[in-house]
Amino acid sequence: LEGWEMLRAPKIGHDPPSCVELPCEGEPPGSFREPHLLSMPADAPDALLLSFAREQLPATGRDLFGIDFLRPVGAPGQRPQLSSVTAVTPGEIEGCESLRDPALIPVDPDAEDGYWLFFTCLRDDAGSPEIEALRLSADLSIVEEAGEPLRQRVLSADMLPAFAAQGVYGPEPLITFTGQGARLRLWFLALSAAGERSVGVAEANAQDATALSARMPSFESHPVNPILSKDSTLVRDRCAVDETCSISGIAVARRAEDPERLRFLLARRLKRNDGMAHDELIPLEQDWRVP
């Protein structure tokens, strides 16, 4: 886990993230957030697919986002060409005022039939955030059913215990194709009634992998949720007595050389009693056997 490097300029967008004056030179203005990189087999025609939240302008006093996609090519510092049109906008997803935290999974091992897009729906009725899934074709266009986008509610506050009383967001899905079908695991962030963040995990099994093209199977919450909270040893590690340590994010991926070992990045905020705060990324690993 040594040797992390950072580009001197943003891969997408501007530094600072939003332009002070409109229009921005070279590309549309606005903020780009919550990147998620889907890595397909190395011999796949499009091995990498980046999804991210894209700010919708002009805003109306709130951060309003849609979801966009890019297939990274060239050197890490090479800036890609960004379309002037957002791929998935809130106006296309009824009931959602803003779309955040995108994450893609393929519906078959080579994504020949497309993807499911997981995202956080910030509801236009000011209700608790929910995690939904939207079906996309191989060319990343929205798949419709009876003239409406094919979408499903995946997780919401009313489907989970009290640790998620104020809603769920930030989906991090993994899919494993097996001889019996497909196994899906979904890590997510949850807000309790007290506004405290924790990490939960849910699981779904498709007995027939081909059924994923038409329907997302139901997810069941892990019986020991939340798996991480502000009081967990891993979250409190190296936190001083006078510091408040809280969870602010989670990301998960398989290790390429060992698919049964998962790598996590836990984001936490440390706040001292004097009000000073800073954020950290903590790498974690876990064995996870597929039965």
mmCIF file of C-alpha atoms in Angstrom:
data_model
loop_
_atom_site.group_PDB
_atom_site.id
_atom_site.type_symbol
_atom_site.label_atom_id
_atom_site.label_comp_id
_atom_site.label_asym_id
_atom_site.label_seq_id
_atom_site.Cartn_x
_atom_site.Cartn_y
_atom_site.Cartn_z
ATOM 1 C CA LEU A 1 0.000 0.000 0.000
ATOM 2 C CA GLU A 2 3.019 2.287 -0.389
ATOM 3 C CA GLY A 3 3.809 4.649 -3.243
ATOM 4 C CA TRP A 4 0.525 6.528 -3.768
ATOM 5 C CA GLU A 5 0.783 9.219 -6.422
ATOM 6 C CA MET A 6 -1.405 12.224 -7.252
ATOM 7 C CA LEU A 7 -1.782 14.072 -10.524
ATOM 8 C CA ARG A 8 -0.846 17.735 -10.444
ATOM 9 C CA ALA A 9 -4.001 18.687 -12.337
ATOM 10 C CA PRO A 10 -7.561 17.271 -12.189
ATOM 11 C CA LYS A 11 -8.351 14.358 -14.492
ATOM 12 C CA ILE A 12 -11.782 15.905 -15.083
ATOM 13 C CA GLY A 13 -12.888 19.425 -14.228
ATOM 14 C CA HIS A 14 -11.085 22.477 -12.895
ATOM 15 C CA ASP A 15 -9.019 23.465 -9.883
ATOM 16 C CA PRO A 16 -10.790 24.844 -7.902
ATOM 17 C CA PRO A 17 -13.592 22.377 -8.763
ATOM 18 C CA SER A 18 -16.144 24.974 -9.943
ATOM 19 C CA CYS A 19 -15.470 27.991 -12.103
ATOM 20 C CA VAL A 20 -15.782 31.472 -10.623
ATOM 21 C CA GLU A 21 -16.968 32.931 -13.912
ATOM 22 C CA LEU A 22 -19.127 31.384 -16.618
ATOM 23 C CA PRO A 23 -18.521 29.962 -19.082
ATOM 24 C CA CYS A 24 -15.411 27.921 -18.226
ATOM 25 C CA GLU A 25 -12.806 27.626 -20.919
ATOM 26 C CA GLY A 26 -12.539 24.282 -22.641
ATOM 27 C CA GLU A 27 -15.435 22.385 -21.036
ATOM 28 C CA PRO A 28 -18.770 22.923 -19.293
ATOM 29 C CA PRO A 29 -18.652 24.358 -15.748
ATOM 30 C CA GLY A 30 -19.628 22.604 -12.572
ATOM 31 C CA SER A 31 -18.340 20.128 -10.043
ATOM 32 C CA PHE A 32 -17.509 16.454 -10.620
ATOM 33 C CA ARG A 33 -17.705 14.120 -7.625
ATOM 34 C CA GLU A 34 -17.860 10.543 -6.339
ATOM 35 C CA PRO A 35 -15.894 8.664 -9.028
ATOM 36 C CA HIS A 36 -16.326 4.916 -9.381
ATOM 37 C CA LEU A 37 -14.119 2.823 -11.672
ATOM 38 C CA LEU A 38 -15.422 -0.475 -13.041
ATOM 39 C CA SER A 39 -12.543 -2.711 -14.106
ATOM 40 C CA MET A 40 -13.420 -5.450 -16.574
ATOM 41 C CA PRO A 41 -11.102 -8.314 -17.673
ATOM 42 C CA ALA A 42 -7.941 -7.005 -19.298
ATOM 43 C CA ASP A 43 -8.821 -8.539 -22.685
ATOM 44 C CA ALA A 44 -12.221 -6.791 -22.784
ATOM 45 C CA PRO A 45 -12.571 -4.139 -25.531
ATOM 46 C CA ASP A 46 -13.384 -1.467 -22.927
ATOM 47 C CA ALA A 47 -11.581 -2.624 -19.808
ATOM 48 C CA LEU A 48 -12.208 0.501 -17.723
ATOM 49 C CA LEU A 49 -15.393 2.483 -17.242
ATOM 50 C CA LEU A 50 -15.586 5.546 -15.014
ATOM 51 C CA SER A 51 -18.893 6.799 -13.592
ATOM 52 C CA PHE A 52 -19.234 10.015 -11.606
ATOM 53 C CA ALA A 53 -21.719 12.594 -10.351
ATOM 54 C CA ARG A 54 -21.887 15.706 -12.536
ATOM 55 C CA GLU A 55 -23.311 18.993 -11.273
ATOM 56 C CA GLN A 56 -26.342 20.299 -13.124
ATOM 57 C CA LEU A 57 -26.256 24.035 -13.814
ATOM 58 C CA PRO A 58 -27.745 26.490 -13.299
ATOM 59 C CA ALA A 59 -28.415 25.260 -9.760
ATOM 60 C CA THR A 60 -31.351 26.471 -7.690
ATOM 61 C CA GLY A 61 -29.714 26.934 -4.320
ATOM 62 C CA ARG A 62 -28.954 23.218 -3.836
ATOM 63 C CA ASP A 63 -26.273 20.929 -5.194
ATOM 64 C CA LEU A 64 -28.089 19.173 -8.038
ATOM 65 C CA PHE A 65 -26.293 16.344 -9.828
ATOM 66 C CA GLY A 66 -26.762 13.891 -12.648
ATOM 67 C CA ILE A 67 -24.546 10.951 -13.597
ATOM 68 C CA ASP A 68 -22.036 10.706 -16.407
ATOM 69 C CA PHE A 69 -19.589 8.149 -17.800
ATOM 70 C CA LEU A 70 -16.140 8.059 -19.396
ATOM 71 C CA ARG A 71 -13.894 5.316 -20.717
ATOM 72 C CA PRO A 72 -10.397 6.396 -19.617
ATOM 73 C CA VAL A 73 -7.757 6.163 -22.335
ATOM 74 C CA GLY A 74 -4.168 7.289 -22.630
ATOM 75 C CA ALA A 75 -1.809 8.369 -19.874
ATOM 76 C CA PRO A 76 -3.157 9.080 -16.359
ATOM 77 C CA GLY A 77 -2.636 12.819 -16.800
ATOM 78 C CA GLN A 78 -4.332 12.971 -20.200
ATOM 79 C CA ARG A 79 -7.629 14.881 -19.979
ATOM 80 C CA PRO A 80 -10.541 13.124 -21.720
ATOM 81 C CA GLN A 81 -13.118 14.772 -23.936
ATOM 82 C CA LEU A 82 -16.286 15.359 -21.933
ATOM 83 C CA SER A 83 -19.692 15.533 -23.595
ATOM 84 C CA SER A 84 -21.718 18.695 -23.086
ATOM 85 C CA VAL A 85 -24.746 16.524 -22.246
ATOM 86 C CA THR A 86 -25.046 14.569 -18.982
ATOM 87 C CA ALA A 87 -25.849 10.883 -19.586
ATOM 88 C CA VAL A 88 -28.458 10.464 -16.806
ATOM 89 C CA THR A 89 -30.224 13.523 -15.416
ATOM 90 C CA PRO A 90 -32.623 13.887 -12.458
ATOM 91 C CA GLY A 91 -35.378 14.854 -14.882
ATOM 92 C CA GLU A 92 -35.276 11.318 -16.328
ATOM 93 C CA ILE A 93 -35.595 9.610 -12.921
ATOM 94 C CA GLU A 94 -38.972 10.470 -11.422
ATOM 95 C CA GLY A 95 -38.954 11.251 -7.708
ATOM 96 C CA CYS A 96 -35.219 12.007 -7.501
ATOM 97 C CA GLU A 97 -34.118 15.626 -7.251
ATOM 98 C CA SER A 98 -30.428 14.750 -7.429
ATOM 99 C CA LEU A 99 -28.447 11.612 -8.372
ATOM 100 C CA ARG A 100 -25.277 10.835 -6.436
ATOM 101 C CA ASP A 101 -22.711 8.092 -5.729
ATOM 102 C CA PRO A 102 -22.864 6.148 -9.023
ATOM 103 C CA ALA A 103 -21.445 2.609 -9.236
ATOM 104 C CA LEU A 104 -21.706 0.133 -12.119
ATOM 105 C CA ILE A 105 -21.847 -3.669 -12.308
ATOM 106 C CA PRO A 106 -22.074 -5.733 -15.516
ATOM 107 C CA VAL A 107 -25.139 -7.931 -16.105
ATOM 108 C CA ASP A 108 -22.934 -10.649 -17.634
ATOM 109 C CA PRO A 109 -19.215 -11.455 -17.285
ATOM 110 C CA ASP A 110 -18.231 -9.416 -20.360
ATOM 111 C CA ALA A 111 -20.918 -6.702 -20.091
ATOM 112 C CA GLU A 112 -22.143 -7.606 -23.566
ATOM 113 C CA ASP A 113 -25.741 -6.953 -22.496
ATOM 114 C CA GLY A 114 -24.995 -3.842 -20.448
ATOM 115 C CA TYR A 115 -24.962 -2.779 -16.827
ATOM 116 C CA TRP A 116 -26.899 -1.995 -13.683
ATOM 117 C CA LEU A 117 -26.154 1.478 -12.367
ATOM 118 C CA PHE A 118 -26.446 1.817 -8.595
ATOM 119 C CA PHE A 119 -26.925 5.364 -7.302
ATOM 120 C CA THR A 120 -28.196 7.422 -4.384
ATOM 121 C CA CYS A 121 -31.584 9.020 -5.003
ATOM 122 C CA LEU A 122 -31.969 12.300 -3.123
ATOM 123 C CA ARG A 123 -35.727 12.512 -3.158
ATOM 124 C CA ASP A 124 -37.585 15.589 -4.358
ATOM 125 C CA ASP A 125 -39.994 15.307 -1.413
ATOM 126 C CA ALA A 126 -37.079 15.824 1.034
ATOM 127 C CA GLY A 127 -37.460 12.225 2.246
ATOM 128 C CA SER A 128 -34.578 10.010 3.336
ATOM 129 C CA PRO A 129 -32.009 9.155 0.650
ATOM 130 C CA GLU A 130 -32.399 5.742 -0.963
ATOM 131 C CA ILE A 131 -30.241 3.463 -3.088
ATOM 132 C CA GLU A 132 -31.704 2.568 -6.491
ATOM 133 C CA ALA A 133 -30.530 0.685 -9.578
ATOM 134 C CA LEU A 134 -31.054 1.713 -13.204
ATOM 135 C CA ARG A 135 -30.646 -0.644 -16.167
ATOM 136 C CA LEU A 136 -28.253 0.537 -18.896
ATOM 137 C CA SER A 137 -27.496 -0.996 -22.275
ATOM 138 C CA ALA A 138 -23.972 -1.784 -23.461
ATOM 139 C CA ASP A 139 -23.740 1.703 -24.997
ATOM 140 C CA LEU A 140 -24.754 3.224 -21.609
ATOM 141 C CA SER A 141 -28.189 4.373 -22.715
ATOM 142 C CA ILE A 142 -31.159 3.926 -20.371
ATOM 143 C CA VAL A 143 -33.159 0.725 -20.910
ATOM 144 C CA GLU A 144 -36.912 1.296 -20.820
ATOM 145 C CA GLU A 145 -39.823 -0.914 -19.817
ATOM 146 C CA ALA A 146 -43.346 0.106 -20.854
ATOM 147 C CA GLY A 147 -41.991 3.520 -21.848
ATOM 148 C CA GLU A 148 -40.333 4.178 -18.468
ATOM 149 C CA PRO A 149 -36.725 3.727 -17.312
ATOM 150 C CA LEU A 150 -36.168 0.208 -15.971
ATOM 151 C CA ARG A 151 -35.224 0.928 -12.344
ATOM 152 C CA GLN A 152 -35.590 -0.688 -8.934
ATOM 153 C CA ARG A 153 -35.391 0.472 -5.359
ATOM 154 C CA VAL A 154 -32.533 -1.465 -3.769
ATOM 155 C CA LEU A 155 -32.324 -0.247 -0.146
ATOM 156 C CA SER A 156 -34.157 2.355 1.916
ATOM 157 C CA ALA A 157 -34.672 3.293 5.562
ATOM 158 C CA ASP A 158 -37.905 1.301 5.840
ATOM 159 C CA MET A 159 -36.094 -1.875 4.747
ATOM 160 C CA LEU A 160 -33.405 -1.660 7.461
ATOM 161 C CA PRO A 161 -33.073 -1.432 11.257
ATOM 162 C CA ALA A 162 -32.537 1.743 13.285
ATOM 163 C CA PHE A 163 -28.922 2.228 12.245
ATOM 164 C CA ALA A 164 -30.329 3.458 8.889
ATOM 165 C CA ALA A 165 -33.310 5.420 10.247
ATOM 166 C CA GLN A 166 -32.409 8.554 8.246
ATOM 167 C CA GLY A 167 -31.585 6.775 5.017
ATOM 168 C CA VAL A 168 -28.829 5.040 3.074
ATOM 169 C CA TYR A 169 -26.419 6.210 0.401
ATOM 170 C CA GLY A 170 -23.003 5.596 -1.195
ATOM 171 C CA PRO A 171 -23.479 2.124 -2.761
ATOM 172 C CA GLU A 172 -20.350 0.024 -3.358
ATOM 173 C CA PRO A 173 -21.418 -3.136 -5.239
ATOM 174 C CA LEU A 174 -19.439 -6.238 -6.200
ATOM 175 C CA ILE A 175 -20.746 -9.052 -8.390
ATOM 176 C CA THR A 176 -19.463 -12.618 -8.707
ATOM 177 C CA PHE A 177 -20.667 -14.867 -11.519
ATOM 178 C CA THR A 178 -20.807 -18.518 -10.494
ATOM 179 C CA GLY A 179 -22.052 -21.791 -11.929
ATOM 180 C CA GLN A 180 -25.226 -21.315 -9.896
ATOM 181 C CA GLY A 181 -25.919 -17.778 -11.127
ATOM 182 C CA ALA A 182 -24.610 -14.512 -9.727
ATOM 183 C CA ARG A 183 -23.868 -13.284 -6.212
ATOM 184 C CA LEU A 184 -24.120 -9.571 -5.435
ATOM 185 C CA ARG A 185 -22.745 -7.840 -2.363
ATOM 186 C CA LEU A 186 -23.456 -4.213 -1.600
ATOM 187 C CA TRP A 187 -21.668 -2.064 0.959
ATOM 188 C CA PHE A 188 -23.325 1.232 1.844
ATOM 189 C CA LEU A 189 -23.365 4.147 4.272
ATOM 190 C CA ALA A 190 -26.275 4.562 6.680
ATOM 191 C CA LEU A 191 -27.502 7.476 8.782
ATOM 192 C CA SER A 192 -29.028 6.804 12.196
ATOM 193 C CA ALA A 193 -31.672 8.944 13.886
ATOM 194 C CA ALA A 194 -28.806 10.777 15.617
ATOM 195 C CA GLY A 195 -27.189 11.525 12.254
ATOM 196 C CA GLU A 196 -24.251 9.166 12.854
ATOM 197 C CA ARG A 197 -22.786 7.340 9.854
ATOM 198 C CA SER A 198 -22.082 3.626 9.820
ATOM 199 C CA VAL A 199 -21.220 1.032 7.173
ATOM 200 C CA GLY A 200 -23.588 -1.808 6.321
ATOM 201 C CA VAL A 201 -23.568 -4.647 3.819
ATOM 202 C CA ALA A 202 -26.404 -6.415 2.007
ATOM 203 C CA GLU A 203 -26.450 -9.425 -0.292
ATOM 204 C CA ALA A 204 -28.527 -10.767 -3.158
ATOM 205 C CA ASN A 205 -28.362 -13.969 -5.193
ATOM 206 C CA ALA A 206 -29.591 -14.511 -8.740
ATOM 207 C CA GLN A 207 -30.231 -18.213 -9.292
ATOM 208 C CA ASP A 208 -30.028 -17.624 -13.024
ATOM 209 C CA ALA A 209 -27.453 -15.028 -14.069
ATOM 210 C CA THR A 210 -29.349 -14.300 -17.295
ATOM 211 C CA ALA A 211 -32.245 -12.968 -15.177
ATOM 212 C CA LEU A 212 -30.074 -9.973 -14.266
ATOM 213 C CA SER A 213 -30.814 -8.494 -17.664
ATOM 214 C CA ALA A 214 -34.435 -7.942 -16.685
ATOM 215 C CA ARG A 215 -34.584 -7.785 -12.895
ATOM 216 C CA MET A 216 -32.387 -7.017 -9.906
ATOM 217 C CA PRO A 217 -32.813 -9.636 -7.157
ATOM 218 C CA SER A 218 -33.854 -8.504 -3.676
ATOM 219 C CA PHE A 219 -31.095 -7.582 -1.232
ATOM 220 C CA GLU A 220 -31.044 -8.818 2.354
ATOM 221 C CA SER A 221 -29.279 -6.907 5.113
ATOM 222 C CA HIS A 222 -26.340 -8.666 6.796
ATOM 223 C CA PRO A 223 -27.479 -9.943 10.233
ATOM 224 C CA VAL A 224 -24.669 -8.169 12.117
ATOM 225 C CA ASN A 225 -25.159 -4.741 10.540
ATOM 226 C CA PRO A 226 -23.714 -2.227 10.944
ATOM 227 C CA ILE A 227 -20.369 -3.856 10.255
ATOM 228 C CA LEU A 228 -18.544 -0.604 11.103
ATOM 229 C CA SER A 229 -19.650 2.256 13.351
ATOM 230 C CA LYS A 230 -18.014 5.261 14.989
ATOM 231 C CA ASP A 231 -17.217 3.043 17.995
ATOM 232 C CA SER A 232 -15.563 0.250 15.988
ATOM 233 C CA THR A 233 -11.911 -0.467 16.733
ATOM 234 C CA LEU A 234 -10.890 0.127 13.100
ATOM 235 C CA VAL A 235 -12.568 3.543 13.097
ATOM 236 C CA ARG A 236 -11.176 4.533 16.520
ATOM 237 C CA ASP A 237 -7.641 3.323 15.733
ATOM 238 C CA ARG A 238 -5.107 6.041 16.679
ATOM 239 C CA CYS A 239 -7.841 8.494 17.645
ATOM 240 C CA ALA A 240 -6.870 10.465 20.751
ATOM 241 C CA VAL A 241 -9.173 10.652 23.766
ATOM 242 C CA ASP A 242 -10.076 14.255 22.946
ATOM 243 C CA GLU A 243 -10.848 13.501 19.282
ATOM 244 C CA THR A 244 -14.180 12.610 17.712
ATOM 245 C CA CYS A 245 -13.651 10.106 14.907
ATOM 246 C CA SER A 246 -16.501 9.514 12.462
ATOM 247 C CA ILE A 247 -17.020 7.619 9.220
ATOM 248 C CA SER A 248 -17.375 9.729 6.074
ATOM 249 C CA GLY A 249 -16.996 7.220 3.231
ATOM 250 C CA ILE A 250 -16.186 3.682 2.090
ATOM 251 C CA ALA A 251 -14.899 2.119 -1.137
ATOM 252 C CA VAL A 252 -14.347 -1.557 -1.913
ATOM 253 C CA ALA A 253 -12.600 -3.546 -4.648
ATOM 254 C CA ARG A 254 -11.196 -7.021 -5.186
ATOM 255 C CA ARG A 255 -7.472 -7.578 -5.234
ATOM 256 C CA ALA A 256 -6.597 -8.520 -8.807
ATOM 257 C CA GLU A 257 -4.191 -11.295 -7.775
ATOM 258 C CA ASP A 258 -6.520 -12.735 -5.103
ATOM 259 C CA PRO A 259 -10.269 -12.384 -5.839
ATOM 260 C CA GLU A 260 -11.130 -13.813 -2.405
ATOM 261 C CA ARG A 261 -9.420 -10.875 -0.705
ATOM 262 C CA LEU A 262 -11.121 -7.481 -0.661
ATOM 263 C CA ARG A 263 -9.479 -4.092 -0.318
ATOM 264 C CA PHE A 264 -11.320 -1.229 1.359
ATOM 265 C CA LEU A 265 -10.676 2.470 1.697
ATOM 266 C CA LEU A 266 -12.327 3.886 4.801
ATOM 267 C CA ALA A 267 -12.672 7.667 4.906
ATOM 268 C CA ARG A 268 -12.904 9.157 8.395
ATOM 269 C CA ARG A 269 -12.978 12.644 9.899
ATOM 270 C CA LEU A 270 -11.033 13.451 13.052
ATOM 271 C CA LYS A 271 -12.281 16.425 15.033
ATOM 272 C CA ARG A 272 -10.570 17.707 18.172
ATOM 273 C CA ASN A 273 -12.252 19.451 21.082
ATOM 274 C CA ASP A 274 -10.776 22.765 19.898
ATOM 275 C CA GLY A 275 -12.798 22.464 16.675
ATOM 276 C CA MET A 276 -9.896 21.649 14.344
ATOM 277 C CA ALA A 277 -10.611 18.766 11.978
ATOM 278 C CA HIS A 278 -8.957 16.804 9.198
ATOM 279 C CA ASP A 279 -9.820 13.840 7.001
ATOM 280 C CA GLU A 280 -7.975 10.576 6.432
ATOM 281 C CA LEU A 281 -8.144 7.556 4.116
ATOM 282 C CA ILE A 282 -7.427 4.242 5.834
ATOM 283 C CA PRO A 283 -6.683 1.126 3.718
ATOM 284 C CA LEU A 284 -8.157 -2.131 5.042
ATOM 285 C CA GLU A 285 -8.237 -5.701 3.745
ATOM 286 C CA GLN A 286 -10.533 -8.652 4.397
ATOM 287 C CA ASP A 287 -10.795 -12.278 3.319
ATOM 288 C CA TRP A 288 -14.196 -13.118 1.852
ATOM 289 C CA ARG A 289 -14.791 -16.660 0.705
ATOM 290 C CA VAL A 290 -17.458 -17.416 -1.877
ATOM 291 C CA PRO A 291 -19.431 -20.454 -0.646
#
